[in-house]
Tab-separated table of C-alpha atoms in Angstrom:
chain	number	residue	atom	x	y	z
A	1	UNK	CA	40.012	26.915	55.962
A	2	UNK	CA	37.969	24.125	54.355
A	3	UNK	CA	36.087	25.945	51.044
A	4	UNK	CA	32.287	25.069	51.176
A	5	UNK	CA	29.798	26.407	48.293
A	6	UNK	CA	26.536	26.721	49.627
A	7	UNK	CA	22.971	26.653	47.183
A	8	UNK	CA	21.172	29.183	48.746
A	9	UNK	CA	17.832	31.072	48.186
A	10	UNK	CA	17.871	34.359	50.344
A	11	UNK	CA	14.175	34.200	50.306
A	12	UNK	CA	14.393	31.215	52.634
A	13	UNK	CA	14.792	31.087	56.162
A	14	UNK	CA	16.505	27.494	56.333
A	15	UNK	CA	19.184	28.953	53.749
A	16	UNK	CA	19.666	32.407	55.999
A	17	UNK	CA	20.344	29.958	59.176
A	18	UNK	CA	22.499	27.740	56.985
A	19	UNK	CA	24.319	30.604	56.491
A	20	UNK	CA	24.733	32.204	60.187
A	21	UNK	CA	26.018	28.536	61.330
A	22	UNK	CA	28.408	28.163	58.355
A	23	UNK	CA	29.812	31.752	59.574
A	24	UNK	CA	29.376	31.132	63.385
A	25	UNK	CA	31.948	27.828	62.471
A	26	UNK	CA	34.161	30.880	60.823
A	27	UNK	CA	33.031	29.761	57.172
A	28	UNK	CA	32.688	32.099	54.855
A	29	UNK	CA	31.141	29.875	52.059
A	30	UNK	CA	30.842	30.708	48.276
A	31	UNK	CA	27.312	31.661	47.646
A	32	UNK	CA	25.421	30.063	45.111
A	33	UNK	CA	22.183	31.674	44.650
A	34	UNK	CA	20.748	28.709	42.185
A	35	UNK	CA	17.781	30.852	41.669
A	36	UNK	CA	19.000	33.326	39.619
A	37	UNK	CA	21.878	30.986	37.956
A	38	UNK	CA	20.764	27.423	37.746
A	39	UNK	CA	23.101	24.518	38.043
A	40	UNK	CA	24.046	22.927	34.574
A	41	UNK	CA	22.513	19.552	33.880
A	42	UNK	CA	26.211	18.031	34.763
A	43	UNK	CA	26.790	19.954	37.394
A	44	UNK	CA	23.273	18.798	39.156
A	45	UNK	CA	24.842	15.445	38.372
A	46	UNK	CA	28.161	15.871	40.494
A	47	UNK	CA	26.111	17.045	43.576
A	48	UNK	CA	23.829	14.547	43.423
A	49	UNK	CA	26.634	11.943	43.248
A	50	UNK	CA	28.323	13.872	46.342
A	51	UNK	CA	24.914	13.849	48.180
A	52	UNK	CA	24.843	10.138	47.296
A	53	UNK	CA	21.113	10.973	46.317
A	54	UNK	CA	18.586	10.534	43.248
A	55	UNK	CA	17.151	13.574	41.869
A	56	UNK	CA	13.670	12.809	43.812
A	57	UNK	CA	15.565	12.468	46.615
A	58	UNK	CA	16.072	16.394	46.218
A	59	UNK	CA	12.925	17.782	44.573
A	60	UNK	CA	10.554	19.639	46.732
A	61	UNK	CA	7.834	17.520	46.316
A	62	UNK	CA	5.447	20.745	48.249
A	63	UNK	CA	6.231	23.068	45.942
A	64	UNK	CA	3.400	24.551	44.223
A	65	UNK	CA	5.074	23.978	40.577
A	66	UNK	CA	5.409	20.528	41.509
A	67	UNK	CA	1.863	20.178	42.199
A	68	UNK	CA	0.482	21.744	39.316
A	69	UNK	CA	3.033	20.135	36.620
A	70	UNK	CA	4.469	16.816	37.990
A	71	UNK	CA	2.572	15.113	40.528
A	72	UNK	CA	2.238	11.513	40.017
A	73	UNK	CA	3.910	11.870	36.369
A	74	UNK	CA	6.838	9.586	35.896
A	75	UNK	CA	10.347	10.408	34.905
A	76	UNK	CA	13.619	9.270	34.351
A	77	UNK	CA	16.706	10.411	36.347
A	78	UNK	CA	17.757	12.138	33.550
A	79	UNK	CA	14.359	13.718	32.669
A	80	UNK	CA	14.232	14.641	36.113
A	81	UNK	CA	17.679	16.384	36.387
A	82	UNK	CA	16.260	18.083	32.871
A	83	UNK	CA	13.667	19.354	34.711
A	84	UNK	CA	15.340	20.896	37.816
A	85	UNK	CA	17.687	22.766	35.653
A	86	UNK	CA	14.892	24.579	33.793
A	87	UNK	CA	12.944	24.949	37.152
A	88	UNK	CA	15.360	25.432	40.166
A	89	UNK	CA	12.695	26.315	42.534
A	90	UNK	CA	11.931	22.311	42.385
A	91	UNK	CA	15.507	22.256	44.241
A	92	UNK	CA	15.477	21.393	47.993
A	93	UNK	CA	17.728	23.858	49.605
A	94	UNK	CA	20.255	24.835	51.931
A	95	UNK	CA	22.233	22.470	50.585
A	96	UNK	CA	26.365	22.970	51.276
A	97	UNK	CA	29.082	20.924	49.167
A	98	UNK	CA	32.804	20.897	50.603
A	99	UNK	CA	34.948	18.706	48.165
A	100	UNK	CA	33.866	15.515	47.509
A	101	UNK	CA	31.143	15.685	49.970
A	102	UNK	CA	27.376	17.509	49.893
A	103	UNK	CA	24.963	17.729	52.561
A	104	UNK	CA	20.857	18.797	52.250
A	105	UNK	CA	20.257	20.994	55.803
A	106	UNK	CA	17.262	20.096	56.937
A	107	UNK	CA	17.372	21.139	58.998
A	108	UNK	CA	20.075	23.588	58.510
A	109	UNK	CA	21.957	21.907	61.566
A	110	UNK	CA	23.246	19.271	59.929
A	111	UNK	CA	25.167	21.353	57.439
A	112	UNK	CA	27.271	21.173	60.542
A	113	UNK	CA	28.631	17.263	59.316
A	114	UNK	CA	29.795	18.389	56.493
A	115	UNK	CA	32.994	20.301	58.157
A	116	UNK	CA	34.127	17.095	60.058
């Protein structure tokens, strides 16, 4: 059974149907409620090199912190990745990570290429 950690926010809907497709495939992934335990600055690093992404690339640009605190304020890759670790809600999310490969789901569907 392939092992897939999924960053997940039970508050959100697109995690919770993340979720049911991961265990309608018979996944049962390892839960990573980012939230509560935010990724370390090099571990943000590894996904984003599995996503194949730059930290814009995965900040939720709608977010109300966003808004009020970074809008139109430039950063460095590294400032950025700073700055998702101290504020994880800036994270986009469902986003699932089996081995050397991650995958944003949105929509959750696509999680779905990540088991292939």
């Amino acid at each position: 059974m392939k092992k897939v950690t999924l960053y997940y926010n039970p508050r959100c809907a697109k995690c919770r149907e993340a979720l049911c497709i991961l265990e309608d495939k018979g996944i049962k992934p390892e839960i990573k409620e980012y939230l509560k335990e935010p990724p370390t600055e090099k571990e943000l690093k590894t996904l984003l090199s599995k996503l194949g992404l730059k930290p814009m690339d995965i900040i939720r640009t709608k977010e109300p912190l966003f808004a009020e605190k970074f809008k139109g304020k430039k950063h460095s890759d590294a400032e950025w990745i700073k700055i998702m670790c101290k504020n994880p809600i800036l994270i986009e999310r469902p986003i699932a990570i089996e081995g050397d490969k991650a995958i944003v789901g949105r929509p959750p569907e696509k999680i779905i290429s990540i088991l292939k």
